[in-house]
Amino acid sequence: MSIPKILIVDGNSILNRAFYGLQGSRMLSTADGLYTNAIFGFINILNKYMEEEKPEYICVAFDLKAPTFRHKEFEGYKAKRKGMPPELAMQVPVIKDVLDAMNIKRLEFEGYEADDIIGHLSLCAEQNGLNAIIVTGDRDSLQLASEKTKIKLPVTKGGKTETEEYDNNGVFERYGVTPLQFIDVKGLMGDTSDNIPGVPGIGEKTALELIKSYGSIENIYENLEKIEKKSIKDKLENGRELAFMSKRLATIDRTTLNICPMEELKLKAYDTEKMYELFKRLEFKSFIEKYCLRQEVSKPLTNMAKVKEIRIIEDQNELDKFAGFLEDCESFSILYMLDKNEGNTAQLSAAAISVNDSEAWFIRTGKGIEENGLISSFKKVFEDPSVKKSGHNMKDFLVYLKRKGIELKGLAFDTMIAAYLMDPSRSTYTISELAQLYLNTDIEAIENLTGKGRNYTAYRDIPIERLSVVSAEHSGSILMLSAALDQLITKNDQIRLYYEVELPLVEVLADMEYQGFKVNTQELKNLSVELEYKIEKLAERIYYLAGESFNINSTKQLGVILFEKLGLPSGKKTKTGYSTDADTLEKLASKHEMVGEILEYRQLVKLKSTYAEGLLNVINPATGKIHSSFNQTVTATGRISSTEPNLQNIPVRLEIGR
């Protein structure tokens, strides 16, 4: 029978680790400005160890601001520590709310640090026949290691997070002292992070040697005369009081607290409704999916998504009547559904249109309605600027209509562009995500119907019963999102930015994509031949300088030539071999002629494959032009990006690149 476990988490330590580990170029945050990187990282770390250990008991210990007995003994305790950044401070109460929703007990007591709570609980667990697993980023907890208590330290090595695990034997193997003697080491060497002074001039190496030899600080001072090295003896003599005080400060108090609430710490079922509301507010879609919260929480949807009447239009006469009806409307929202055909041409397979939030119209091309019939019916209303249109990612639809000879006028709102203004750091802006975020409404993601990659299903192949319902909910959501986001734009004083810059830019980018640019295909082919000749000549030169032929494109073979045969200075060798990336080679360029030749070889190979040949592959056969896609909602800075091809990556350092 296995021994039950308790997982004890050092809340402040792990929250700090998560905060600084998930900063990167920009921190995660919600649309309303709440930073969430520490919360997100904390939950991930918690999940990892819960899944690994499968504990029967769990709790998280937190520090409080009130001074502890350590502050009272030594006024300078933790005095040099910087205050908590406001971006982290705002996340502390939220992670506590998350833990409460997960029914994980939080423990915090005035006058005691989280370390003391952890020390008390681990001792209590041992006395009650449990094994304790302590998750912390603080090595002070190594003094608690025993046969029944393990310390798990998440550490970053080579850019990856790994776990160092210590029981009493592990501490001895690593440091050559017992867990309790680790306190004495700390007493001698001090701790700059906690501002524990230690003995001035005594570092970790000397402290470890002294404790290995004498066992404790007390024993060192009883045998001070036996220490032969005068400089160390003098330092110890002068730092006697500091040594004993530092040991007291470094000792985790395991006995003063009068708590041992093991029954309260049993693993309990999550409060899924609270978790769902929290994760929705925090925009943690991945955690909503991980914990299956959508399925577990029975949540009423808005009237818009629940009672909408869906009118399916199935023949051309009915469609013409509906188009006439739209011509008399002030506005409508449209969800267009384009499928790609051979030659990268688009086909309008279906559309859902909402004029109000109680009904929607669904049209699918096919037997009763031809694509051109749909377009010709709607041409007048699409080109009427007095009928205002709202949609989502309207640029692609504008390009499609231009190719059909229609100029869409009266574009009043694009929910994707507005959502980007609210939060430019999001990676996706799907309608279902935005409905959940801004309307508090759950609708099925239309992406669930189409799938991705090899599992992609064209709109024309999705059963009409499902597609009509989901697309109608989406067109209704666009209508309501337009109103909700317009209010936020006004509140944020972004009216000019949105209506005079970003929204008109949709039409400008659509024009750019539609127009494309001409390509001199023969010149590109000539350039490809020229590059091939230069690449071959460079390869011959490289082989000559290396003294042998080898695969220049093989990192492994190139590494052997540069660092073993030619003896150039290398970085650390990994399991896969030497690094031969651009940074490494540029640092070595002055060391050997061959390195410069390799850098030029790589540039020419990239030019040939990515541009001379790559551009030929993206020429539209119908227009003879390249039509790059321009993206308005990709970069957090507002910069436009382009894809297929990426026009911003053409290398211009070399004359041939220019």
XYZ file of C-alpha atoms in Angstrom:
658
model
C 0.000 0.000 0.000
C 1.462 3.345 -1.047
C 2.062 6.061 1.518
C -0.250 9.090 1.015
C 1.371 12.354 -0.049
C 0.885 16.022 0.672
C 1.993 18.577 -1.922
C 3.063 21.818 -0.223
C 3.640 24.762 -2.558
C 5.628 27.883 -1.678
C 3.151 30.410 -3.101
C 5.292 33.559 -3.228
C 8.366 31.757 -4.520
C 6.556 29.959 -7.350
C 4.546 33.070 -8.259
C 7.812 35.042 -8.548
C 9.364 32.339 -10.690
C 6.316 32.268 -12.972
C 6.289 36.075 -13.254
C 9.915 36.450 -14.323
C 9.918 33.239 -16.377
C 6.996 34.354 -18.564
C 7.931 37.953 -19.308
C 9.615 37.781 -22.698
C 9.213 40.793 -24.962
C 5.759 41.488 -23.550
C 3.845 40.169 -20.565
C 0.538 38.358 -20.891
C -2.412 40.581 -20.065
C -6.164 40.701 -20.510
C -8.024 43.165 -22.703
C -8.793 45.322 -19.645
C -5.119 45.570 -18.656
C -4.745 42.916 -15.935
C -1.328 41.251 -16.168
C -1.651 37.457 -16.069
C 1.771 35.942 -16.798
C 2.456 35.003 -13.139
C -1.017 33.480 -12.726
C -0.705 31.508 -15.963
C 2.781 30.223 -15.104
C 1.796 29.370 -11.513
C -1.154 27.239 -12.663
C 1.071 25.435 -15.180
C 3.683 24.659 -12.509
C 0.981 23.541 -10.068
C -0.572 21.271 -12.714
C 2.807 19.735 -13.536
C 3.539 18.623 -9.977
C -0.036 17.582 -9.234
C 0.007 15.330 -12.295
C 3.451 13.953 -11.445
C 2.861 13.319 -7.736
C -0.915 12.669 -7.602
C -1.114 13.817 -3.942
C -4.016 13.098 -1.602
C -3.448 16.370 0.273
C -2.430 19.806 -0.988
C -1.948 23.382 0.208
C -0.214 26.618 -0.806
C 1.620 28.778 1.755
C 1.971 32.546 1.353
C 3.959 35.287 3.087
C 2.167 38.246 4.633
C 3.516 41.792 4.874
C 3.522 41.813 8.707
C 7.040 41.637 10.260
C 8.250 38.255 11.521
C 10.409 37.345 14.522
C 13.389 37.650 12.162
C 12.638 41.313 11.482
C 12.340 41.915 15.211
C 15.732 40.307 15.896
C 17.521 41.963 12.977
C 16.156 45.204 11.575
C 18.080 44.721 8.330
C 16.439 41.366 7.533
C 15.367 41.461 3.840
C 15.986 45.225 3.919
C 17.779 45.272 0.558
C 15.099 43.320 -1.250
C 13.313 45.319 -3.940
C 9.590 45.823 -3.571
C 7.202 43.683 -5.588
C 6.638 45.126 -9.103
C 3.087 46.477 -9.492
C 2.592 44.150 -12.501
C 3.116 41.197 -10.126
C 1.360 42.695 -7.086
C -1.919 42.956 -9.003
C -1.762 39.205 -9.731
C -1.383 38.024 -6.109
C -5.054 38.394 -5.068
C -6.161 36.822 -8.342
C -4.071 33.647 -7.928
C -5.577 33.342 -4.447
C -9.047 33.522 -6.022
C -8.005 30.792 -8.481
C -6.786 28.548 -5.632
C -10.053 29.124 -3.764
C -12.007 28.111 -6.876
C -9.838 24.968 -7.113
C -10.635 24.271 -3.433
C -6.920 24.241 -2.600
C -6.278 25.403 0.959
C -4.259 28.602 1.380
C -2.272 29.132 4.577
C -0.834 32.477 5.708
C -0.180 33.775 9.231
C 1.014 37.131 10.480
C 4.490 36.979 11.956
C 5.494 33.888 9.985
C 6.975 33.402 6.547
C 5.746 30.818 4.080
C 8.956 28.856 4.890
C 7.839 28.470 8.523
C 4.354 27.295 7.499
C 5.936 24.813 5.070
C 8.366 23.623 7.746
C 5.558 23.114 10.249
C 3.304 21.263 7.769
C 6.048 18.961 6.487
C 6.922 17.967 10.076
C 3.232 17.496 10.858
C 2.855 15.338 7.737
C 5.792 13.128 8.750
C 4.294 12.687 12.242
C 0.983 11.657 10.649
C 2.555 9.040 8.363
C 2.493 11.085 5.163
C 5.230 11.825 2.664
C 5.669 15.536 1.981
C 6.590 17.046 -1.394
C 7.654 20.703 -1.164
C 7.632 22.736 -4.386
C 9.667 25.911 -4.041
C 12.241 28.058 -5.784
C 14.027 28.755 -2.468
C 17.010 26.597 -1.493
C 16.462 27.555 2.164
C 13.931 24.709 2.205
C 16.724 22.134 1.705
C 17.082 22.106 5.516
C 13.650 20.403 5.634
C 14.682 17.434 3.464
C 14.425 13.996 5.049
C 13.553 10.416 4.166
C 9.883 11.421 4.112
C 10.159 14.996 2.836
C 11.392 15.817 -0.667
C 12.194 19.280 -1.987
C 11.424 19.966 -5.650
C 13.161 23.014 -7.103
C 12.113 24.135 -10.611
C 15.288 25.455 -12.273
C 16.047 26.762 -15.763
C 18.837 25.005 -17.647
C 19.640 25.796 -21.264
C 16.387 27.676 -21.647
C 14.323 24.720 -20.376
C 12.708 24.227 -16.981
C 13.877 21.146 -15.129
C 13.365 19.943 -11.573
C 16.094 19.393 -9.006
C 14.875 16.932 -6.386
C 16.381 16.516 -2.923
C 15.775 14.223 0.022
C 18.298 14.010 2.881
C 20.669 11.850 0.793
C 20.329 14.224 -2.168
C 21.376 17.220 -0.067
C 24.404 15.315 1.248
C 25.417 14.150 -2.241
C 25.212 17.700 -3.607
C 26.728 19.673 -0.731
C 28.512 17.145 1.493
C 26.469 18.226 4.546
C 23.192 17.074 6.102
C 19.998 19.119 5.670
C 20.286 20.491 9.233
C 23.948 21.372 8.671
C 22.809 23.374 5.634
C 21.497 25.933 8.176
C 25.001 26.281 9.638
C 26.467 26.802 6.181
C 23.950 29.597 5.642
C 24.813 31.067 9.039
C 28.477 31.336 8.037
C 28.151 32.481 4.431
C 25.009 34.583 4.860
C 22.379 35.234 2.191
C 22.378 38.410 0.128
C 18.771 37.927 -1.060
C 17.486 37.930 2.548
C 20.219 40.307 3.752
C 21.438 37.745 6.295
C 24.981 39.009 7.039
C 26.819 35.765 7.866
C 30.513 36.091 8.788
C 32.151 38.810 6.670
C 34.733 37.278 4.314
C 33.431 33.699 4.581
C 32.022 32.420 1.291
C 30.158 29.243 0.364
C 33.274 27.145 -0.292
C 34.895 27.971 3.066
C 31.576 27.609 4.918
C 31.043 24.129 3.477
C 34.603 23.057 4.344
C 34.219 24.292 7.938
C 30.879 22.555 8.507
C 32.154 19.321 6.915
C 35.085 19.439 9.351
C 33.343 20.600 12.545
C 29.668 19.746 12.038
C 28.106 22.956 13.341
C 28.734 26.631 14.124
C 28.710 25.816 17.837
C 31.414 23.198 17.370
C 33.501 25.566 15.219
C 33.646 28.140 18.025
C 34.398 25.484 20.656
C 37.408 24.458 18.502
C 38.410 27.843 17.150
C 42.043 27.455 18.261
C 42.392 24.328 16.087
C 41.784 26.282 12.872
C 45.226 26.703 11.335
C 44.576 29.382 8.729
C 44.915 32.676 10.598
C 42.846 34.769 8.171
C 39.824 32.432 8.532
C 40.272 32.220 12.329
C 40.323 36.026 12.595
C 37.204 36.392 10.456
C 35.380 33.849 12.608
C 36.556 35.496 15.809
C 35.379 38.916 14.675
C 32.090 37.579 13.310
C 31.057 35.369 16.253
C 27.820 37.245 17.082
C 26.875 37.591 13.437
C 27.368 33.850 12.866
C 24.976 32.823 15.640
C 22.429 35.486 14.743
C 22.596 34.511 11.057
C 22.012 30.875 11.966
C 18.896 31.847 13.937
C 17.637 33.964 11.007
C 18.277 31.122 8.529
C 16.511 28.485 10.649
C 12.974 27.629 9.549
C 10.687 27.603 12.629
C 8.906 24.220 12.607
C 7.508 24.135 16.148
C 5.996 27.490 17.202
C 2.937 27.454 14.929
C 0.001 25.553 16.374
C -1.623 24.245 13.203
C -1.871 20.757 11.804
C -5.070 20.811 9.703
C -4.490 17.659 7.651
C -8.194 16.911 7.149
C -8.700 20.424 5.762
C -5.941 19.841 3.211
C -7.491 16.816 1.499
C -7.781 17.132 -2.261
C -11.314 18.272 -3.145
C -13.372 18.645 -6.303
C -12.939 21.965 -8.084
C -15.670 24.603 -8.092
C -15.923 24.467 -11.876
C -18.381 27.342 -12.178
C -16.053 29.707 -10.295
C -13.056 28.417 -12.275
C -14.887 28.968 -15.551
C -15.792 32.560 -14.655
C -12.224 33.299 -13.501
C -10.509 31.717 -16.507
C -12.927 33.463 -18.849
C -12.103 36.804 -17.219
C -8.376 35.975 -17.406
C -8.765 34.871 -21.053
C -7.221 31.472 -20.278
C -8.848 29.552 -23.117
C -6.336 26.697 -22.815
C -7.241 26.127 -19.147
C -10.972 26.237 -19.925
C -10.295 23.442 -22.424
C -7.898 21.539 -20.117
C -10.383 21.391 -17.248
C -13.340 20.768 -19.624
C -15.132 23.705 -18.020
C -17.445 24.451 -20.954
C -18.923 20.959 -20.741
C -19.196 20.997 -16.956
C -20.701 24.442 -16.487
C -24.336 24.650 -17.501
C -24.551 28.312 -18.423
C -27.530 30.094 -19.983
C -26.684 31.819 -23.216
C -27.996 35.219 -24.232
C -31.304 35.395 -26.082
C -29.376 36.188 -29.243
C -27.724 32.777 -29.281
C -30.645 30.828 -27.887
C -33.898 31.860 -29.541
C -32.780 33.284 -32.865
C -34.952 32.383 -35.835
C -32.815 31.102 -38.694
C -34.253 31.477 -42.177
C -32.526 29.293 -44.725
C -32.676 30.649 -48.296
C -32.553 27.841 -50.840
C -33.508 29.253 -54.262
C -32.673 32.273 -56.410
C -36.155 33.882 -56.273
C -36.133 33.841 -52.482
C -32.593 35.257 -52.551
C -33.576 38.134 -54.852
C -36.451 39.040 -52.501
C -34.090 38.994 -49.525
C -31.565 41.195 -51.391
C -34.371 43.709 -52.036
C -35.239 43.625 -48.338
C -31.584 44.377 -47.432
C -31.533 47.364 -49.811
C -34.159 49.012 -47.592
C -32.278 48.295 -44.351
C -30.042 50.813 -42.598
C -27.418 48.188 -41.714
C -26.621 44.493 -41.441
C -23.803 42.194 -40.346
C -22.404 39.459 -42.537
C -20.407 36.325 -41.914
C -18.925 35.310 -45.258
C -17.584 31.771 -45.734
C -14.922 31.419 -48.432
C -13.470 28.105 -49.572
C -10.203 27.929 -51.501
C -10.205 26.204 -54.859
C -7.347 25.054 -57.077
C -5.077 27.887 -58.168
C -5.649 29.586 -54.810
C -8.930 31.144 -55.993
C -11.718 31.743 -53.500
C -15.320 30.561 -53.697
C -18.153 32.037 -51.632
C -19.749 28.847 -50.337
C -22.096 30.336 -47.737
C -23.067 33.494 -45.878
C -25.070 34.357 -42.762
C -26.634 37.803 -42.411
C -28.216 39.503 -39.369
C -30.273 42.683 -39.383
C -31.274 42.420 -35.714
C -30.464 40.191 -32.746
C -33.541 37.961 -33.032
C -33.256 36.453 -36.518
C -30.691 35.588 -39.176
C -30.669 34.524 -42.808
C -28.453 31.709 -44.097
C -27.538 31.258 -47.756
C -25.457 28.447 -49.243
C -24.407 28.211 -52.869
C -25.066 24.926 -54.607
C -28.042 23.418 -56.389
C -30.601 26.205 -55.929
C -28.206 29.166 -55.820
C -25.098 29.594 -57.952
C -22.172 31.621 -56.614
C -22.507 34.197 -59.395
C -26.242 34.365 -58.757
C -25.622 35.215 -55.112
C -23.093 37.890 -56.049
C -25.292 39.478 -58.712
C -28.276 39.587 -56.321
C -26.232 41.381 -53.653
C -24.216 43.643 -55.996
C -26.532 46.635 -55.569
C -26.689 46.463 -51.772
C -22.948 45.772 -51.455
C -22.185 48.893 -53.523
C -24.707 51.116 -51.701
C -22.800 53.302 -49.182
C -26.035 54.218 -47.366
C -26.487 50.615 -46.167
C -23.900 50.113 -43.435
C -22.113 46.768 -43.278
C -20.265 45.195 -40.350
C -18.221 42.022 -40.443
C -15.136 40.234 -39.174
C -11.830 40.293 -41.063
C -13.524 42.140 -43.918
C -10.304 42.680 -45.898
C -10.432 39.164 -47.340
C -14.073 39.645 -48.357
C -13.293 42.997 -49.985
C -10.534 41.358 -52.051
C -12.902 38.552 -53.069
C -15.589 41.034 -54.159
C -13.064 43.118 -56.142
C -12.179 39.985 -58.092
C -15.900 39.659 -58.872
C -16.096 43.256 -60.068
C -17.791 44.625 -56.949
C -16.576 47.495 -54.751
C -18.032 47.063 -51.278
C -19.065 50.456 -49.898
C -20.454 51.430 -46.526
C -18.042 49.375 -44.404
C -19.069 50.564 -40.948
C -17.326 48.131 -38.594
C -14.789 45.288 -38.532
C -14.909 43.424 -35.224
C -11.465 41.863 -35.707
C -9.792 45.261 -36.142
C -11.663 46.701 -33.145
C -10.701 43.738 -30.948
C -7.086 44.190 -32.041
C -7.192 47.798 -30.833
C -8.524 46.608 -27.466
C -5.711 44.063 -27.070
C -2.987 43.989 -29.765
C -1.078 41.223 -27.949
C -3.676 38.488 -28.559
C -2.608 35.661 -30.843
C -6.125 34.997 -32.168
C -9.299 37.042 -32.633
C -11.981 34.468 -33.395
C -15.618 35.538 -33.159
C -16.391 32.871 -30.541
C -13.534 34.116 -28.333
C -14.673 37.732 -28.658
C -18.316 36.821 -27.952
C -17.235 35.129 -24.756
C -14.975 38.036 -23.790
C -17.158 41.033 -24.635
C -20.725 39.638 -24.677
C -20.439 36.995 -21.935
C -21.903 34.600 -24.507
C -20.869 31.056 -25.407
C -21.183 30.134 -29.073
C -19.618 27.173 -30.804
C -16.466 28.155 -32.684
C -17.016 27.840 -36.419
C -13.376 26.689 -36.571
C -14.533 23.509 -34.787
C -16.631 22.699 -37.860
C -13.926 23.345 -40.436
C -10.917 21.905 -38.566
C -7.343 22.590 -39.603
C -4.571 21.209 -41.827
C -5.277 17.707 -43.131
C -8.532 17.605 -41.155
C -9.887 20.747 -42.840
C -13.472 20.468 -44.068
C -14.736 22.959 -46.652
C -17.824 25.000 -45.750
C -19.620 23.499 -48.732
C -19.174 20.008 -47.210
C -20.464 20.772 -43.695
C -24.072 19.608 -43.076
C -26.430 22.554 -43.540
C -28.210 21.818 -40.231
C -25.035 22.544 -38.264
C -23.480 25.243 -40.433
C -26.662 27.326 -40.535
C -26.990 27.394 -36.726
C -23.329 28.132 -35.955
C -22.925 30.742 -38.700
C -26.169 32.475 -37.671
C -24.859 32.759 -34.105
C -21.658 34.241 -35.527
C -23.407 36.862 -37.680
C -25.571 37.844 -34.695
C -22.470 38.055 -32.508
C -20.822 40.373 -35.072
C -23.846 42.670 -34.817
C -23.687 42.780 -31.009
C -19.874 42.923 -30.866
C -19.925 45.959 -33.148
C -22.063 47.826 -30.609
C -20.069 46.614 -27.576
C -16.670 47.361 -29.108
C -17.807 50.749 -30.401
C -18.620 51.694 -26.779
C -15.139 50.638 -25.660
C -13.515 52.562 -28.510
C -15.381 55.673 -27.371
C -14.503 55.041 -23.719
C -10.815 54.602 -24.600
C -10.741 57.795 -26.701
C -9.821 55.751 -29.801
C -12.539 57.062 -32.132
C -10.163 58.844 -34.531
C -7.649 55.998 -34.406
C -10.280 53.401 -35.296
C -12.600 55.250 -37.680
C -10.026 57.464 -39.417
C -6.940 55.212 -39.453
C -7.508 51.514 -38.807
C -10.892 50.947 -40.481
C -10.035 52.866 -43.698
C -6.735 50.948 -43.738
C -8.747 47.734 -44.250
C -9.831 49.059 -47.652
C -6.317 50.287 -48.501
C -4.777 46.888 -47.749
C -7.525 45.142 -49.714
C -6.634 47.366 -52.707
C -2.933 46.532 -52.303
C -3.644 42.799 -52.195
C -5.982 42.973 -55.159
C -3.596 45.048 -57.289
C -0.518 42.968 -56.422
C 2.713 43.779 -58.238
C 4.169 42.755 -61.538
C 7.060 40.331 -61.723
C 9.665 39.947 -64.424
C 9.675 36.153 -64.454
C 12.489 35.885 -66.982
C 14.712 38.145 -64.874
C 14.004 35.975 -61.806
C 14.904 32.849 -63.792
C 18.115 34.518 -65.016
C 18.919 35.517 -61.435
C 18.355 31.940 -60.292
C 20.880 30.673 -62.862
C 23.374 33.355 -61.860
C 22.980 32.480 -58.171
C 23.413 28.774 -58.893
C 26.721 29.531 -60.670
C 27.975 31.663 -57.766
C 26.905 29.031 -55.222
C 28.843 26.325 -57.093
C 31.976 28.527 -57.256
C 31.724 29.326 -53.547
C 31.301 25.636 -52.702
C 34.482 24.801 -54.664
C 36.366 27.529 -52.779
C 35.078 26.248 -49.422
C 36.144 22.670 -50.266
C 39.591 23.960 -51.222
C 39.985 25.869 -47.939
C 38.696 22.882 -45.955
C 40.948 20.446 -47.765
C 38.040 18.122 -48.529
C 34.496 17.976 -49.859
C 31.613 17.829 -47.361
C 27.947 18.801 -47.074
C 28.098 22.547 -46.381
C 24.406 22.536 -45.412
C 24.985 19.920 -42.703
C 25.517 21.578 -39.315
C 27.180 18.421 -38.021
C 29.677 18.086 -40.887
C 30.418 21.819 -40.925
C 31.018 21.772 -37.159
C 33.567 18.954 -37.505
C 35.450 20.853 -40.244
C 35.498 24.208 -38.407
C 36.116 23.136 -34.840
C 37.939 19.808 -35.083
C 39.855 19.905 -38.345
C 40.608 23.662 -38.474
C 40.702 24.024 -34.677
C 38.634 27.224 -34.495
C 37.347 28.192 -31.038
C 33.873 26.735 -30.484
C 31.069 27.193 -28.062
C 29.929 24.338 -25.868
C 29.281 21.129 -27.754
C 25.705 19.845 -27.388
C 24.225 16.392 -27.963
C 23.565 17.298 -31.593
C 27.026 18.742 -32.218
C 28.548 22.214 -32.533
C 26.533 25.362 -33.116
C 27.141 26.884 -36.551
C 24.441 29.556 -36.490
C 24.983 33.019 -37.994
C 26.004 34.620 -34.672
C 28.658 31.950 -34.076
C 30.067 32.241 -37.600
C 30.142 36.057 -37.585
C 32.277 35.976 -34.429
C 34.688 33.603 -36.208
C 34.834 35.492 -39.519
C 38.184 37.109 -38.681
C 39.700 33.768 -37.609
C 39.604 31.967 -40.946
C 38.860 32.900 -44.547
C 36.497 29.974 -44.985
C 33.991 31.333 -42.447
C 33.244 34.428 -44.531
C 32.779 32.244 -47.595
C 30.260 30.071 -45.720
C 28.270 33.134 -44.609
C 28.087 34.368 -48.210
C 27.212 30.842 -49.416
C 24.265 30.744 -47.030
C 23.037 34.169 -48.130
C 23.086 33.143 -51.787
C 21.368 29.807 -51.110
C 18.588 31.665 -49.232
C 18.236 34.226 -52.014
C 17.941 31.487 -54.608
C 15.472 29.244 -52.769
C 13.352 31.833 -50.968
C 13.286 34.622 -53.535
C 14.559 33.798 -57.019
C 12.639 30.499 -57.015
C 10.250 31.199 -54.123
C 8.749 34.295 -55.756
C 8.155 32.390 -58.970
C 6.075 29.882 -56.998
C 3.658 32.516 -55.637
C 2.830 34.237 -58.913
C -0.924 34.090 -59.486
C -1.424 32.306 -62.824
C -4.602 34.290 -63.553
C -3.050 37.751 -63.110
C 0.667 37.079 -63.601
C 1.278 39.070 -60.387
C 2.261 38.412 -56.805
C -0.548 39.182 -54.360
C 0.988 39.242 -50.888
C -1.361 39.160 -47.877
C -1.058 42.216 -45.623
C -1.845 41.613 -41.973
C -3.195 44.370 -39.747
C -3.617 42.410 -36.493
C -0.391 40.418 -36.100
C 2.164 42.697 -34.429
C 1.622 44.228 -30.985
C 3.246 47.481 -32.168
C 0.757 48.181 -34.953
C 3.248 47.488 -37.744
C 1.798 45.891 -40.879
C 3.193 42.453 -41.691
C 3.003 40.498 -44.922
C 2.853 36.793 -45.778
C 2.970 34.594 -48.870
C 5.482 36.046 -49.519
C 6.924 37.994 -46.589
C 8.068 41.146 -48.380
C 9.833 42.516 -45.303
C 12.463 39.790 -45.127
C 14.264 40.316 -48.422
C 17.944 40.685 -47.462
C 19.431 43.953 -48.698
C 22.901 43.761 -47.147
C 24.323 42.192 -50.296
C 24.196 43.999 -53.638
C 22.508 40.982 -55.208
C 19.861 41.103 -52.461
C 19.159 44.741 -53.227
